CSV table of C-alpha atoms in Angstrom, one decimal:
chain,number,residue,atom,x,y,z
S,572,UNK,CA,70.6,6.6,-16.1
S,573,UNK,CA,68.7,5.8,-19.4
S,574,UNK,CA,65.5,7.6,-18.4
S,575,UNK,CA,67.2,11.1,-17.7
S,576,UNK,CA,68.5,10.6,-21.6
S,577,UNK,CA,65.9,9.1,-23.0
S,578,UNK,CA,67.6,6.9,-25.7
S,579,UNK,CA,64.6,5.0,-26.1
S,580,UNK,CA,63.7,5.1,-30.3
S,581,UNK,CA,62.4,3.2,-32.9
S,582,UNK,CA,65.5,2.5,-34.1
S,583,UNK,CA,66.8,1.0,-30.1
S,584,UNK,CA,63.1,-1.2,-30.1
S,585,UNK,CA,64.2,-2.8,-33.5
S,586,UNK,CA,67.4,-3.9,-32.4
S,587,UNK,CA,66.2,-4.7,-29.2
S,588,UNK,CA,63.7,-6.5,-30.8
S,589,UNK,CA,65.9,-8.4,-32.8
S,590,UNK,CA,68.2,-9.2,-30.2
S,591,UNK,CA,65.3,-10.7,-28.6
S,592,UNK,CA,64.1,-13.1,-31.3
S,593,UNK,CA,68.1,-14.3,-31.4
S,594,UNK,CA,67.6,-14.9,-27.4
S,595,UNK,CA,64.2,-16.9,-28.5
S,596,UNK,CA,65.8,-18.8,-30.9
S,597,UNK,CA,68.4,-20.1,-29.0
S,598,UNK,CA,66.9,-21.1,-26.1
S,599,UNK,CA,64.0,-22.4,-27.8
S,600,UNK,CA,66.1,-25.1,-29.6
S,601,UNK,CA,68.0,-25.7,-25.9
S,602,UNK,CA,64.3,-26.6,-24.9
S,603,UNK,CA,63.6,-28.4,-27.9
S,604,UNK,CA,67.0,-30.6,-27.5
S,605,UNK,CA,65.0,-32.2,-24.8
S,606,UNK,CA,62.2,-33.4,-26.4
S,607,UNK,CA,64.0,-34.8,-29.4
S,608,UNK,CA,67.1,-35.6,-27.7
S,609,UNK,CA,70.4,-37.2,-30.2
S,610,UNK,CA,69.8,-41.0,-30.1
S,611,UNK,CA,72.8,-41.6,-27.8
S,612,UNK,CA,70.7,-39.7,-24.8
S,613,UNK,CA,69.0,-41.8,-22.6
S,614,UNK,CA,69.9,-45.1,-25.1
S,615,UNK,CA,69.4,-48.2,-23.4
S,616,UNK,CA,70.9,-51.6,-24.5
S,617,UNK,CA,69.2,-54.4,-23.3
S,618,UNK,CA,70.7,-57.9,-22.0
S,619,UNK,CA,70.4,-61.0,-24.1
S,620,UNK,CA,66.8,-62.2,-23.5
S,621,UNK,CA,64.5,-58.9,-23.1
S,622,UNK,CA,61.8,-58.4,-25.1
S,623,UNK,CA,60.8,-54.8,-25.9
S,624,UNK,CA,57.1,-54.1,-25.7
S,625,UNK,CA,55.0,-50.7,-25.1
S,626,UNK,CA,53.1,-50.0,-21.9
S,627,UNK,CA,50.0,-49.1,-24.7
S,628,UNK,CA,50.1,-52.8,-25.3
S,629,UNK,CA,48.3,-53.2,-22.1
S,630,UNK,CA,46.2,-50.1,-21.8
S,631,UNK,CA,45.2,-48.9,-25.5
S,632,UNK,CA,44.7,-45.3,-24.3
S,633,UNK,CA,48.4,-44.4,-24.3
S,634,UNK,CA,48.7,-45.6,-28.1
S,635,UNK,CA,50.6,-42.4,-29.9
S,636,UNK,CA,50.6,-40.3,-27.4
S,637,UNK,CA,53.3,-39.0,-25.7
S,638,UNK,CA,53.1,-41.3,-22.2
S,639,UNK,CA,54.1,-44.5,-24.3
S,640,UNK,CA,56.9,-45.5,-22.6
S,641,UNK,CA,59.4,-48.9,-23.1
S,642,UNK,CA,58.3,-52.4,-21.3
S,643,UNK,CA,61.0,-54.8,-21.1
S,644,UNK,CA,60.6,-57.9,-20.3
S,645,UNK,CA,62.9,-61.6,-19.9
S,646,UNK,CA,61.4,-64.8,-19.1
S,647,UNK,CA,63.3,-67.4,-17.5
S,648,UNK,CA,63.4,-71.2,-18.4
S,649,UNK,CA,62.4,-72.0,-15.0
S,650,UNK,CA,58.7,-70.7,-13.7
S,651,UNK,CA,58.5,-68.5,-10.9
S,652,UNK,CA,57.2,-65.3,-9.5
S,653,UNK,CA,57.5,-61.6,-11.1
S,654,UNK,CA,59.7,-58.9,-10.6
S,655,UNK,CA,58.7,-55.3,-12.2
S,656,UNK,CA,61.3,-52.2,-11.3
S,657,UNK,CA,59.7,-49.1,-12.4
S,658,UNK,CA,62.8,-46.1,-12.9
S,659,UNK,CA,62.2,-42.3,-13.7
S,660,UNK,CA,58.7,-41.6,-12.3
S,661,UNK,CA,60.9,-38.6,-11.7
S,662,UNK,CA,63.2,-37.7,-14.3
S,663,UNK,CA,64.9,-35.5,-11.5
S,664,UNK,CA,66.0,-39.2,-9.7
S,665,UNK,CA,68.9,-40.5,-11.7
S,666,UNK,CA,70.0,-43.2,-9.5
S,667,UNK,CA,65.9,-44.8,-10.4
S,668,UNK,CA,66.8,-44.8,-13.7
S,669,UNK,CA,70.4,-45.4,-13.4
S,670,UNK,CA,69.6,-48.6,-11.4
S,671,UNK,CA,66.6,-49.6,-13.7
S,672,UNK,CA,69.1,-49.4,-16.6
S,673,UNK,CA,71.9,-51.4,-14.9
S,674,UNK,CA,69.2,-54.2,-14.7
S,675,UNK,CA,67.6,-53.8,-17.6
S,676,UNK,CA,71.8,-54.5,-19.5
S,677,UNK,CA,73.1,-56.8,-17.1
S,678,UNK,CA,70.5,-59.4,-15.8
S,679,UNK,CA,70.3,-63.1,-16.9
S,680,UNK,CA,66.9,-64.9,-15.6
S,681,UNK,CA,67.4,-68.3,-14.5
S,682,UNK,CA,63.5,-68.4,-12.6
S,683,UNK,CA,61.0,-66.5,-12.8
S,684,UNK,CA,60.4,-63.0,-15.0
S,685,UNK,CA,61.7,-59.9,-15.3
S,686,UNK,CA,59.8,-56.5,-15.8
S,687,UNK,CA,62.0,-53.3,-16.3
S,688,UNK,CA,60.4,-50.0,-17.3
S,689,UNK,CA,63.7,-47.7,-16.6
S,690,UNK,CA,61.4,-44.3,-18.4
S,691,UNK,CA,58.3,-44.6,-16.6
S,692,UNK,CA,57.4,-41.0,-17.2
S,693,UNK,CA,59.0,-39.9,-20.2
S,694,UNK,CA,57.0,-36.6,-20.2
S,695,UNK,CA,59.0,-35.6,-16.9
S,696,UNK,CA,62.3,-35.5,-19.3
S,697,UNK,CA,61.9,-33.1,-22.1
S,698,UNK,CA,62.0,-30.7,-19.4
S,699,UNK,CA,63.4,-29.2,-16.3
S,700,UNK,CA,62.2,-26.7,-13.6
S,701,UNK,CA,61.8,-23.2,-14.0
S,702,UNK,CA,65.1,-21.3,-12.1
S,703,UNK,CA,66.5,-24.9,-10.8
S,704,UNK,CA,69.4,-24.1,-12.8
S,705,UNK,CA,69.4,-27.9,-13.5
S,706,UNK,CA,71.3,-29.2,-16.2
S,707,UNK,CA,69.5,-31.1,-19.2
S,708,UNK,CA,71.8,-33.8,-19.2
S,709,UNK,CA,74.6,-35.9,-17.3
S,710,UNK,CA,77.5,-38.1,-18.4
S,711,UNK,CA,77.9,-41.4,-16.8
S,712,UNK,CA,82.0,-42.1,-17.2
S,713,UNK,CA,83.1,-45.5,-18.9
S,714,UNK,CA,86.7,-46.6,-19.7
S,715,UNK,CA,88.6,-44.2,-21.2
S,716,UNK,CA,87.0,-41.5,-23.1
S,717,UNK,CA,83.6,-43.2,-23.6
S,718,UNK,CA,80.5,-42.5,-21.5
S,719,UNK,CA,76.9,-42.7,-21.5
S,720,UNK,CA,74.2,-39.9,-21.2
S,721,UNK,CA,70.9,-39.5,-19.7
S,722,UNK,CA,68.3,-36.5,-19.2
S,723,UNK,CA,67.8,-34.7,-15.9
S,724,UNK,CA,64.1,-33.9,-16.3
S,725,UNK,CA,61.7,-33.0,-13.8
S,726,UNK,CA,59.6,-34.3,-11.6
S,727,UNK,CA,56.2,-33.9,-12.8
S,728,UNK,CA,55.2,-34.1,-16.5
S,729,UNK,CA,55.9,-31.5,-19.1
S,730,UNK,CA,53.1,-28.8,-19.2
S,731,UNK,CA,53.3,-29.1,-22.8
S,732,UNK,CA,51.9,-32.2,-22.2
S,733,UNK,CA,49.4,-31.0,-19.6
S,734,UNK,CA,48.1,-28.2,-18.7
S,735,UNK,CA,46.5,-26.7,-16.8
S,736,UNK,CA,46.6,-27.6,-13.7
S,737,UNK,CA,44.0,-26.7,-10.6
S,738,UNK,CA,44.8,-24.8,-7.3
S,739,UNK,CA,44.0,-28.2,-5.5
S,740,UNK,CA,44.4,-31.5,-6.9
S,741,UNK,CA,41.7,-33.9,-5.7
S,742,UNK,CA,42.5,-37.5,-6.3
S,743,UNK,CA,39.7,-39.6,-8.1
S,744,UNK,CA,40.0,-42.6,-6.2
S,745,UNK,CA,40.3,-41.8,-2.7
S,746,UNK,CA,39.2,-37.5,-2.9
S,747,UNK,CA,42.2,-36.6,-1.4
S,748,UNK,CA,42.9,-33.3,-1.8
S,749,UNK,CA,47.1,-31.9,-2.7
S,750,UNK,CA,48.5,-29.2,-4.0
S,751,UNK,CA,47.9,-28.9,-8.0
S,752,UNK,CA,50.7,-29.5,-9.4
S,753,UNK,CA,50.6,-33.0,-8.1
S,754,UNK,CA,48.0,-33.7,-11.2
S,755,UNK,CA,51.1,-33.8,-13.0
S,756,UNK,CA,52.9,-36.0,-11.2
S,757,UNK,CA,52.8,-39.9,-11.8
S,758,UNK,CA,54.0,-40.7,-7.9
S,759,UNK,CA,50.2,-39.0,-7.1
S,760,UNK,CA,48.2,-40.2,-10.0
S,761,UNK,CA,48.3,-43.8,-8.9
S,762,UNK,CA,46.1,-46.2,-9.9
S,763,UNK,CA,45.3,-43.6,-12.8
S,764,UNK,CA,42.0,-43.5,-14.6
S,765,UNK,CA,41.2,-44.5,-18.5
S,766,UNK,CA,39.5,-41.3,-18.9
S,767,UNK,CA,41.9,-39.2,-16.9
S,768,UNK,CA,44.2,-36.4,-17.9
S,769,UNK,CA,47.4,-38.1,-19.4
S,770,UNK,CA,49.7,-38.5,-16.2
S,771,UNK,CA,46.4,-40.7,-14.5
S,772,UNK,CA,46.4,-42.6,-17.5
S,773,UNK,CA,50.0,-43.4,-17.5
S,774,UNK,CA,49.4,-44.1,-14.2
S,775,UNK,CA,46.5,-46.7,-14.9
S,776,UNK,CA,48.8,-48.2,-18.0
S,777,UNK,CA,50.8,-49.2,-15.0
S,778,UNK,CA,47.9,-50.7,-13.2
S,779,UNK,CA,47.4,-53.1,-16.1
S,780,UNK,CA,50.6,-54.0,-16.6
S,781,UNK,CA,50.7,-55.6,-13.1
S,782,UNK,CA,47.3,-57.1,-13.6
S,783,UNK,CA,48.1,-58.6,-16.9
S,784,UNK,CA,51.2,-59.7,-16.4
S,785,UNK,CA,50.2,-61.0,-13.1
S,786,UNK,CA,53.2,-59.5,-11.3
S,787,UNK,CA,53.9,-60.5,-7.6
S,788,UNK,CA,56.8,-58.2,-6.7
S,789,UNK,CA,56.3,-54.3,-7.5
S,790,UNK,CA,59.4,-52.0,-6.8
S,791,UNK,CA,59.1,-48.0,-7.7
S,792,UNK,CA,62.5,-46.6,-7.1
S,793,UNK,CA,62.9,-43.1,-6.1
S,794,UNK,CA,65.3,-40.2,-4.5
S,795,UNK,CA,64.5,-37.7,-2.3
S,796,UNK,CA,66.5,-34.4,-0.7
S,797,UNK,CA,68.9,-35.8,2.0
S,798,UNK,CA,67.1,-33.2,4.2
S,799,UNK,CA,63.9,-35.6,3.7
S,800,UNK,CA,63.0,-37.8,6.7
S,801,UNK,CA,61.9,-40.9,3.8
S,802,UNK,CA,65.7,-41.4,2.6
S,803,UNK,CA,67.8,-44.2,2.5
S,804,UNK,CA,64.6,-45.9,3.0
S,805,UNK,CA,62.1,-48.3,2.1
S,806,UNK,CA,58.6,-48.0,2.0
S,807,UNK,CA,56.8,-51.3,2.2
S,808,UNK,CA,52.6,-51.6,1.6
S,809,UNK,CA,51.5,-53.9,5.0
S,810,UNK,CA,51.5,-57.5,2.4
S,811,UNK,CA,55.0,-56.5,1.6
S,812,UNK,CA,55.9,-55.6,5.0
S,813,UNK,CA,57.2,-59.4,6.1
S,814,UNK,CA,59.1,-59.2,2.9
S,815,UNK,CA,60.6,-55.7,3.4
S,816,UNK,CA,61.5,-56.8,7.3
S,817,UNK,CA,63.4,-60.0,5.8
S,818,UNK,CA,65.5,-57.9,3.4
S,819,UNK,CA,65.9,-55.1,6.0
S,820,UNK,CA,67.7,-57.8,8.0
S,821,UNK,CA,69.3,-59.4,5.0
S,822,UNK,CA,71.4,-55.8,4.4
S,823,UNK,CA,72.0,-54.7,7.9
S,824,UNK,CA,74.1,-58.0,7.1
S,825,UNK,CA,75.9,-56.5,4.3
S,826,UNK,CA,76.5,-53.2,6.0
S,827,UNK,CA,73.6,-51.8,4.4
S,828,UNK,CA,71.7,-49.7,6.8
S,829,UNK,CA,67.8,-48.8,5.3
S,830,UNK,CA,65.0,-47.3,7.1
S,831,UNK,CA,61.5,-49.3,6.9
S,832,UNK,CA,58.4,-47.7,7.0
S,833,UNK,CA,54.5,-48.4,6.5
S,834,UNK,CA,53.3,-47.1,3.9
S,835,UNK,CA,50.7,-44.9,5.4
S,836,UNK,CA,47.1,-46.1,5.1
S,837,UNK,CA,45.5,-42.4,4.2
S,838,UNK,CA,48.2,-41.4,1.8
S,839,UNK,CA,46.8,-42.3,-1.2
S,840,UNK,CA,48.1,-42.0,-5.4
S,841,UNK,CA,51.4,-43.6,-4.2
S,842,UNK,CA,52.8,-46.9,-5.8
S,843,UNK,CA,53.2,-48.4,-2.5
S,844,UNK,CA,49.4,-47.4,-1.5
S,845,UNK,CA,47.8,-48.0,-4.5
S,846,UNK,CA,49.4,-51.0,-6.4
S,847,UNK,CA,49.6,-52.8,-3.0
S,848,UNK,CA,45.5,-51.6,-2.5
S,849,UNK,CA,44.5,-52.4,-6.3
S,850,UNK,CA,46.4,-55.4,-7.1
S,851,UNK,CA,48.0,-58.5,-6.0
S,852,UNK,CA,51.6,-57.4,-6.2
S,853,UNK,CA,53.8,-56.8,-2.9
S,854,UNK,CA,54.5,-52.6,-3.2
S,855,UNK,CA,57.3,-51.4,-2.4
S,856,UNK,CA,59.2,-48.2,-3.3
S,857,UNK,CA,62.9,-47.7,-2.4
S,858,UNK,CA,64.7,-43.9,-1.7
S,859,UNK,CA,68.3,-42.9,-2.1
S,860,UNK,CA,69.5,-39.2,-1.2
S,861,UNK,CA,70.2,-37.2,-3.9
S,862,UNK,CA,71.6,-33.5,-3.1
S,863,UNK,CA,70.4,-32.3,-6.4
S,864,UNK,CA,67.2,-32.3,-5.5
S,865,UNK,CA,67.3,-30.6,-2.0
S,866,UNK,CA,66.1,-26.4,-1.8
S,867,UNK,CA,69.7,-26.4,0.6
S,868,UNK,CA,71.7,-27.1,-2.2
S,869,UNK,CA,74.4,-24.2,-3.8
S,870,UNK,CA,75.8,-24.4,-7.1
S,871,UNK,CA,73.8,-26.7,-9.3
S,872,UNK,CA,75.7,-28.5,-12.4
S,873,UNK,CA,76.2,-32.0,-13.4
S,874,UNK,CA,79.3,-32.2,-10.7
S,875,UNK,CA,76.3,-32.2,-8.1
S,876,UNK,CA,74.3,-35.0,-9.9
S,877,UNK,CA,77.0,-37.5,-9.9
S,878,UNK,CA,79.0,-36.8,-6.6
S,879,UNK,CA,76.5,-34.7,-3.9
S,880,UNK,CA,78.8,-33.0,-3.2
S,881,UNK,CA,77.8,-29.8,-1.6
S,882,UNK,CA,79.5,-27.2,1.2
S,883,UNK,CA,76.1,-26.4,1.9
S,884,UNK,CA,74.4,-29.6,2.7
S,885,UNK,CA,77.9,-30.7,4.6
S,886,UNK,CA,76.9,-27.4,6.7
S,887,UNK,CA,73.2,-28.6,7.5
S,888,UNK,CA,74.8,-32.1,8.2
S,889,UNK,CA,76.8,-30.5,10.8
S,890,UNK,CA,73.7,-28.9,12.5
S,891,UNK,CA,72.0,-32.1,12.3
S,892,UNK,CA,69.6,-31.5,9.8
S,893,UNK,CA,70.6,-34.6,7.4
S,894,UNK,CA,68.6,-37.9,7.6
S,895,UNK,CA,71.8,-39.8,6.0
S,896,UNK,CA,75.6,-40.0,6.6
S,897,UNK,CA,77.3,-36.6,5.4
S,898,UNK,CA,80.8,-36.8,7.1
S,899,UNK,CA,82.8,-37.1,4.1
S,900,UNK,CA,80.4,-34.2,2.1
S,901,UNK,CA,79.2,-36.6,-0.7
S,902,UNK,CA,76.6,-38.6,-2.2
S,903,UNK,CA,78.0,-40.1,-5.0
S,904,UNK,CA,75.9,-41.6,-7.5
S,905,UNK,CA,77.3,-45.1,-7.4
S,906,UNK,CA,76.6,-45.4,-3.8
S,907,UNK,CA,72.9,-44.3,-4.4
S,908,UNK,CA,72.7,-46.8,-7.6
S,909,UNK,CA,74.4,-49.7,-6.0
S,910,UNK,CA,72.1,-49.0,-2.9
S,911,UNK,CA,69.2,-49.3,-5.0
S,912,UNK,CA,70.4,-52.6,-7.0
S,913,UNK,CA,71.5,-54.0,-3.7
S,914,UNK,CA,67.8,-54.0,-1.9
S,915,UNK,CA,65.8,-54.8,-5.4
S,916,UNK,CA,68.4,-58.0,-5.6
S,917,UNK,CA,67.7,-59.1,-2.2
S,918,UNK,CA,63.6,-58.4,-2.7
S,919,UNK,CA,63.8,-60.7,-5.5
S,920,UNK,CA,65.7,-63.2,-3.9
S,921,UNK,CA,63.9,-63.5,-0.8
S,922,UNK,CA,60.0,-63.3,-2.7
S,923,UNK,CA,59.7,-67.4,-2.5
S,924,UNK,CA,60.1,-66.9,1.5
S,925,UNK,CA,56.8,-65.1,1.0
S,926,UNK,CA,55.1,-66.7,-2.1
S,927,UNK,CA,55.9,-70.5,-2.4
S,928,UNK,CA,56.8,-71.3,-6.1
S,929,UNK,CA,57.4,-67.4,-6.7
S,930,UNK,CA,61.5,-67.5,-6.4
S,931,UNK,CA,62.9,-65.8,-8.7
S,932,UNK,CA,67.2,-66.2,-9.4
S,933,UNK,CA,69.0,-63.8,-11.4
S,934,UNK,CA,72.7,-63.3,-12.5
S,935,UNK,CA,74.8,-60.9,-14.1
S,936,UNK,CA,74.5,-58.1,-11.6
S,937,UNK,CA,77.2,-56.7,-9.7
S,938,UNK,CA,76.9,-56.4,-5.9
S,939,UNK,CA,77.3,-53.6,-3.8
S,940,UNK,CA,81.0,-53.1,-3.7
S,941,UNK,CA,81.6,-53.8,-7.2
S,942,UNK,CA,79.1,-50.9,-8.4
S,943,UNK,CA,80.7,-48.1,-5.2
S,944,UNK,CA,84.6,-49.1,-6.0
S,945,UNK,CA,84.0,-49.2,-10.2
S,946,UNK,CA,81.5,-47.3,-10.9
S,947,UNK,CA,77.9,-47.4,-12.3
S,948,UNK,CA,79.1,-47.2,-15.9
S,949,UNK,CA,81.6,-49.8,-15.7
S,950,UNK,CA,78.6,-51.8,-15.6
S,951,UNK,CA,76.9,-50.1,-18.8
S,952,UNK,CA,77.3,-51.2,-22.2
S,953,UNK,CA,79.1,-48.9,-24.4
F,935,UNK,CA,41.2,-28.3,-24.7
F,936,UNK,CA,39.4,-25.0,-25.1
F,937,UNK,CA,40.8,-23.6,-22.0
F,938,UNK,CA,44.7,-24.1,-23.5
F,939,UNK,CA,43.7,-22.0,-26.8
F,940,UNK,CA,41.8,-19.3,-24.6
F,941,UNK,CA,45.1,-19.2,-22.4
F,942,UNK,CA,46.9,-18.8,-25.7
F,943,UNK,CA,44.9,-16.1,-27.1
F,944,UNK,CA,45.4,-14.5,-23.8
F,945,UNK,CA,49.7,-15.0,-24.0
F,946,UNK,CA,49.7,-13.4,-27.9
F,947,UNK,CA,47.2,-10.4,-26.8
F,948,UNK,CA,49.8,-9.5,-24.2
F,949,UNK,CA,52.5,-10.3,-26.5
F,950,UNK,CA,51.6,-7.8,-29.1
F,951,UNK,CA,50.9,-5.3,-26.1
F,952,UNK,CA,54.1,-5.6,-25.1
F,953,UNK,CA,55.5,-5.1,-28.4
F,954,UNK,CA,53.5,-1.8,-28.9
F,955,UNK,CA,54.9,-0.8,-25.3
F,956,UNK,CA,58.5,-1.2,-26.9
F,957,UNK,CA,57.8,1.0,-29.9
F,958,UNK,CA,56.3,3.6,-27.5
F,959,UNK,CA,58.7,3.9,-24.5
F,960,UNK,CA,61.1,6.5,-24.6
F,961,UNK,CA,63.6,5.4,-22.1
F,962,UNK,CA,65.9,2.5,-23.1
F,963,UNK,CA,65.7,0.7,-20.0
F,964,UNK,CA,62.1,0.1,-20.4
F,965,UNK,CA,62.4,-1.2,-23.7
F,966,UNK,CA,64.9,-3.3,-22.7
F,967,UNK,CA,62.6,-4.7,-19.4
F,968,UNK,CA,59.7,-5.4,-22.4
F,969,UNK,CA,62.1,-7.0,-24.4
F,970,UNK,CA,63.2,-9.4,-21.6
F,971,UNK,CA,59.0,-9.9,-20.6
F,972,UNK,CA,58.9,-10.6,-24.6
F,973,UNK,CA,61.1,-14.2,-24.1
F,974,UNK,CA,59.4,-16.6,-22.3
F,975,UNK,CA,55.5,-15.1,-23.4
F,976,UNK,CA,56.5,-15.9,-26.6
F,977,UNK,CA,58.2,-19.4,-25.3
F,978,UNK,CA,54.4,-20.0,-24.0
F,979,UNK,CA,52.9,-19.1,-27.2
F,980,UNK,CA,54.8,-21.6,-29.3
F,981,UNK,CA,54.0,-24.4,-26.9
F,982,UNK,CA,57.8,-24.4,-25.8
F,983,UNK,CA,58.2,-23.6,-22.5
């Protein structure tokens, strides 16, 4: 209709023009929100006892750069074995960081020590995908009118932060080769590399951490697409297999059902491959099902972060193309938290059955139930 | 890294070609397809998006 007319001028490209730069303006500061978020996004408020440190503290090469990420640790007054619970390797996860969080503000260590890193790779939240229509943040609901709020990044590490990436990713320690964009993400990069582009380095901050701090119980926590055979799941390097069979049992107890599997031997870059290969720590990594992330899912808003519900993946569960329970058409983001909390609890409290003189006895975290009936933010601080 | 600022010298040469296309297209929907090109290359340039 415009051709035939022609009302293409000078004068239409100025406006357009200007237009335009409006557009740029304001989605540029929407972006920019995300990297320098208000200081009540993504605030953490740690339990009496934690100290704060940065993961450059153990590996110099992340010193001012934009990987530095918060270490937190608590010491108990009796000795014991190590506990660290890595959340957000992908910002896209909440209930990883969600769960890392609820630890990290309600945990009293009697035995043992306590490592929570509940932003391992910060770079992954100051931005989301390209056309996931994801939103940049999510409310967590507290009494009354209060809540808390957290980024929904992504789940590799802002290009803005790296870039480029190659067609094929080959992974220095093992010459495995992936798809490229796994150079950006930290769940690949494992055990990193001092001299490596800024994800592997994050990666190998970690892999100090554990060696310096001698930890004996490594836990990354993670969510996957419910449409993902790994969900619900638990994926246990073969030392931390005994232990991951014991706590298997220990929740099919508590009516919590959770897959086990190996971590496979030629999959390499993983936490559960790598630290469990390149330390002395028992790896484990733990999924949940979060709809949010699935390519089945409709329309995508925070509603779909913090209950799953969606028409569409009720539909697949109905074909039987769900690996998790679906009847009711909901995921809800306690369930996936309190899942999470429930397994790391029970890791911990069962590690002396594997390591004599390694117990480790917490308090101050809610069980299962409590989390599902009251909520994960009935358990944050305001 | 060199390759970045060669990327960026690339992403302004085609913003400023795109511009040029703008002031020289007669037909309003054109202009306006340019314009909508012009976003997130400019995004790229300033290391935003």
């Amino acid at each position: 209709m415009f051709e035939k007319k022609n009302l293409g001028s000078g004068f239409s490209a100025t406006t357009i023009l200007i237009i335009t730069a409006v557009l740029i303006f304001v989605s540029a500061q929407s972006y920019l929100e995300m990297r320098t978020p208000d200081p009540d996004v993504d605030r953490v408020v740690p339990a009496n006892g934690f100290a704060r440190k940065k993961l450059s503290d153990y590996f110099d090469g992340l010193k001012e750069t934009p990987a530095d990420t918060d270490v937190f640790i608590q010491q108990g007054e009796e000795p014991g074995g190590t506990v660290l619970i890595l959340g957000g390797t992908h910002a896209n996860e909440p209930a990883s960081t969600l769960a890392a969080v609820l630890f990290l503000e309600n945990t009293r260590i009697n035995q043992g020590r306590m490592i929570v890193v509940p932003f391992a790779n910060i770079m992954g939240r100051t931005h989301t995908y390209p056309q996931d229509g994801h939103p940049q943040i999510y409310h967590i609901k507290k009494e009354g009118s209060k809540s808390r709020i957290f980024r929904f990044g992504a789940r590799v590490t802002n290009p803005v932060h790296q870039w480029p990436n190659p067609d094929i990713y080959i992974h220095p320690g093992s010459g495995q080769t992936m798809a490229g964009v796994e150079r950006s993400n930290l769940n690949r990069a494992h055990p990193g590399r001092p001299d490596g582009c800024i994800t592997e380095k994050l990666a190998y901050g970690f892999l100090k951490l554990i060696q310096k701090e001698k930890v004996d119980l490594a836990i990354d926590l993670h969510e996957a697409s419910p449409e993902y055979p790994v969900v619900n799941a638990m994926v246990a390097h073969e030392r931390a297999m005994e232990l991951a069979a014991i706590v298997t049992m220990e929740l099919e107890t508590q009516n919590i059902s959770i897959r086990l599997e190996p971590s496979p031997k030629q999959l390499h870059g993983l936490t559960h491959r790598e630290w469990g290969d390149h330390t002395d720590a028992l790896a484990v990594l733990l999924e949940t099902a979060n709809p949010a992330m699935g390519r089945l899912r409709g329309r995508t808003d925070e509603e779909l972060i913090l209950t799953g519900t969606d028409k569409a993946y009720r539909k697949a569960f109905d074909l039987g193309q769900l690996y998790i329970p679906y009847e009711d058409g909901t995921e809800p983001i306690a369930e996936r938290v309190a899942r999470h909390v429930a397994v790391v609890k029970e890791l911990a409290f069962n590690l002396e059955m594997v390591r004599e003189g390694k117990g480790i006895d917490l308090e101050g975290v809610p069980d299962y139930d409590k989390i599902v009936d009251l909520g994960v933010g009935a358990f944050l601080a305001d | 890294m060199i390759i970045s600022w060669i990327y960026w010298v690339i992403v302004v040469l085609v913003i400023l070609l795109v511009v040029r296309c703008l002031y020289e297209e007669k037909s309003l929907r054109e202009q306006l397809v340019a314009a909508m090109v012009l976003i997130p290359l400019v995004l790229r340039a300033l290391f935003i998006k």
